[in-house]
Structure formats: structure tokens, C-alpha cells
mmCIF file of C-alpha atoms in Angstrom:
data_model
loop_
_atom_site.group_PDB
_atom_site.id
_atom_site.type_symbol
_atom_site.label_atom_id
_atom_site.label_comp_id
_atom_site.label_asym_id
_atom_site.label_seq_id
_atom_site.Cartn_x
_atom_site.Cartn_y
_atom_site.Cartn_z
ATOM 1 C CA ILE A 1 48.791 -14.441 23.116
ATOM 2 C CA LEU A 2 48.664 -11.024 21.728
ATOM 3 C CA ASP A 3 46.992 -12.211 18.660
ATOM 4 C CA LEU A 4 44.242 -13.900 20.782
ATOM 5 C CA LEU A 5 43.905 -10.837 23.039
ATOM 6 C CA GLU A 6 43.200 -8.628 19.971
ATOM 7 C CA LYS A 7 40.808 -11.105 18.426
ATOM 8 C CA ASP A 8 39.081 -11.223 21.947
ATOM 9 C CA GLN A 9 38.925 -7.256 21.968
ATOM 10 C CA GLU A 10 37.503 -7.427 18.290
ATOM 11 C CA LEU A 11 34.717 -9.783 19.397
ATOM 12 C CA LYS A 12 34.003 -7.590 22.324
ATOM 13 C CA ILE A 13 33.685 -4.631 20.167
ATOM 14 C CA ILE A 14 31.449 -6.515 17.751
ATOM 15 C CA GLU A 15 29.332 -7.546 20.758
ATOM 16 C CA MET A 16 29.040 -4.071 22.045
ATOM 17 C CA GLU A 17 27.981 -2.933 18.450
ATOM 18 C CA VAL A 18 25.326 -5.534 18.298
ATOM 19 C CA GLU A 19 23.989 -4.604 21.704
ATOM 20 C CA LEU A 20 24.028 -0.889 20.688
ATOM 21 C CA ASN A 21 22.095 -1.771 17.562
ATOM 22 C CA GLY A 22 19.693 -3.872 19.800
ATOM 23 C CA VAL A 23 19.195 -0.845 22.013
ATOM 24 C CA GLU A 24 18.491 1.649 19.156
ATOM 25 C CA ASP A 25 16.101 -0.925 17.587
ATOM 26 C CA SER A 26 14.247 -1.177 21.065
ATOM 27 C CA ILE A 27 14.235 2.679 21.175
ATOM 28 C CA GLU A 28 12.707 2.962 17.632
ATOM 29 C CA ASN A 29 10.366 0.272 18.606
ATOM 30 C CA ALA A 30 9.368 2.108 21.802
ATOM 31 C CA ALA A 31 8.868 5.276 19.807
ATOM 32 C CA LEU A 32 6.888 3.622 17.059
ATOM 33 C CA LEU A 33 4.711 1.918 19.839
ATOM 34 C CA GLU A 34 4.016 5.159 21.527
ATOM 35 C CA THR A 35 2.876 6.595 18.317
ATOM 36 C CA ARG A 36 0.601 3.734 17.666
ATOM 37 C CA LEU A 37 -0.824 4.187 21.061
ATOM 38 C CA SER A 38 -1.420 7.842 20.715
ATOM 39 C CA GLU A 39 -3.290 6.982 17.387
ATOM 40 C CA ALA A 40 -5.175 4.482 19.243
ATOM 41 C CA LYS A 41 -6.104 6.852 22.023
ATOM 42 C CA SER A 42 -7.432 9.417 19.567
ATOM 43 C CA LEU A 43 -9.506 6.779 17.754
ATOM 44 C CA VAL A 44 -11.022 5.709 21.185
ATOM 45 C CA GLU A 45 -11.689 9.402 22.080
ATOM 46 C CA ASP A 46 -13.462 9.772 18.645
ATOM 47 C CA LEU A 47 -15.403 6.628 19.094
ATOM 48 C CA ALA A 48 -16.494 7.733 22.703
ATOM 49 C CA SER A 49 -17.595 10.955 21.338
ATOM 50 C CA THR A 50 -19.566 9.336 18.577
ATOM 51 C CA ILE A 51 -21.185 7.011 21.012
ATOM 52 C CA ASN A 52 -22.054 9.916 23.279
ATOM 53 C CA SER A 53 -23.720 11.721 20.442
ATOM 54 C CA LEU A 54 -25.640 8.650 19.402
ATOM 55 C CA GLU A 55 -26.895 8.183 22.970
ATOM 56 C CA ILE A 56 -28.093 11.789 23.131
ATOM 57 C CA LYS A 57 -29.974 11.329 19.949
ATOM 58 C CA VAL A 58 -31.587 8.193 21.007
ATOM 59 C CA ASN A 59 -32.432 9.607 24.286
ATOM 60 C CA SER A 60 -33.988 12.761 22.463
ATOM 61 C CA LYS A 61 -36.056 10.298 20.241
ATOM 62 C CA GLU A 62 -37.126 8.305 23.333
ATOM 63 C CA GLU A 63 -38.172 11.531 24.960
ATOM 64 C CA ILE A 64 -40.128 12.788 21.980
ATOM 65 C CA ARG A 65 -41.961 9.382 21.738
ATOM 66 C CA GLU A 66 -42.678 9.727 25.528
ATOM 67 C CA SER A 67 -43.971 13.235 25.006
ATOM 68 C CA GLU A 68 -46.017 12.284 22.126
ATOM 69 C CA LYS A 69 -47.694 9.538 23.951
ATOM 70 C CA SER A 70 -48.400 11.681 26.978
ATOM 71 C CA LEU A 71 -49.794 14.278 24.669
ATOM 72 C CA LYS A 72 -52.191 11.768 23.109
ATOM 73 C CA LEU A 73 -53.339 10.321 26.434
ATOM 74 C CA ARG A 74 -54.106 13.740 27.667
ATOM 75 C CA TYR A 75 -56.004 14.535 24.450
ATOM 76 C CA PHE A 76 -57.948 11.322 24.447
ATOM 77 C CA SER A 77 -58.946 11.456 28.082
ATOM 78 C CA ASN A 78 -59.912 15.189 27.837
ATOM 79 C CA PRO A 79 -60.727 15.850 24.259
ATOM 80 C CA ILE A 80 -61.058 19.387 23.301
ATOM 81 C CA SER A 81 -64.455 19.992 21.679
ATOM 82 C CA ASP A 82 -64.854 22.867 18.966
ATOM 83 C CA PHE A 83 -68.765 22.649 19.386
#
């Protein structure tokens, strides 16, 4: 009976070690996931900044085109004569 109790204790110790290893693995995985999420967040912020920059450039080009059209329309409807 003592031998069985000793083996039972050994099994419990082994189970506890396995559980602890599982917890340690989970902690490592969580830390790795946190790092990956932080990297992803940084990439998303960079992408958002790039998109905003492109939107500003597109809007600026559209504004320039609209201004050019407006100037052309004003010029052709009221041409300035040098004579």
C-alpha cells in the first residue's frame, strides 16, 4: 500500500509539472501574441498615416484641377484683351 501511495504521489507530481509547463507555455504564447499585436497595431497606424497622406495629395490635386477649370472658365468668359 505504501508503494502504491508513493507511486500515486509521483504521478501527482508529474501531473503538476506538466500543468506548470502548460501554464508557462501559455504565458510565453500570450507574451508572443502581445508582441505580434503590438507590431500589427504599429503597421496599422503606419498604413493609416500613409492613407491619410495619399488622401491629402488626391484632394490637393483635385482642388488644383478645380481651380484650373475655374480660371479657364473665367478667362474664356471674360478674355483679357491686350489690344
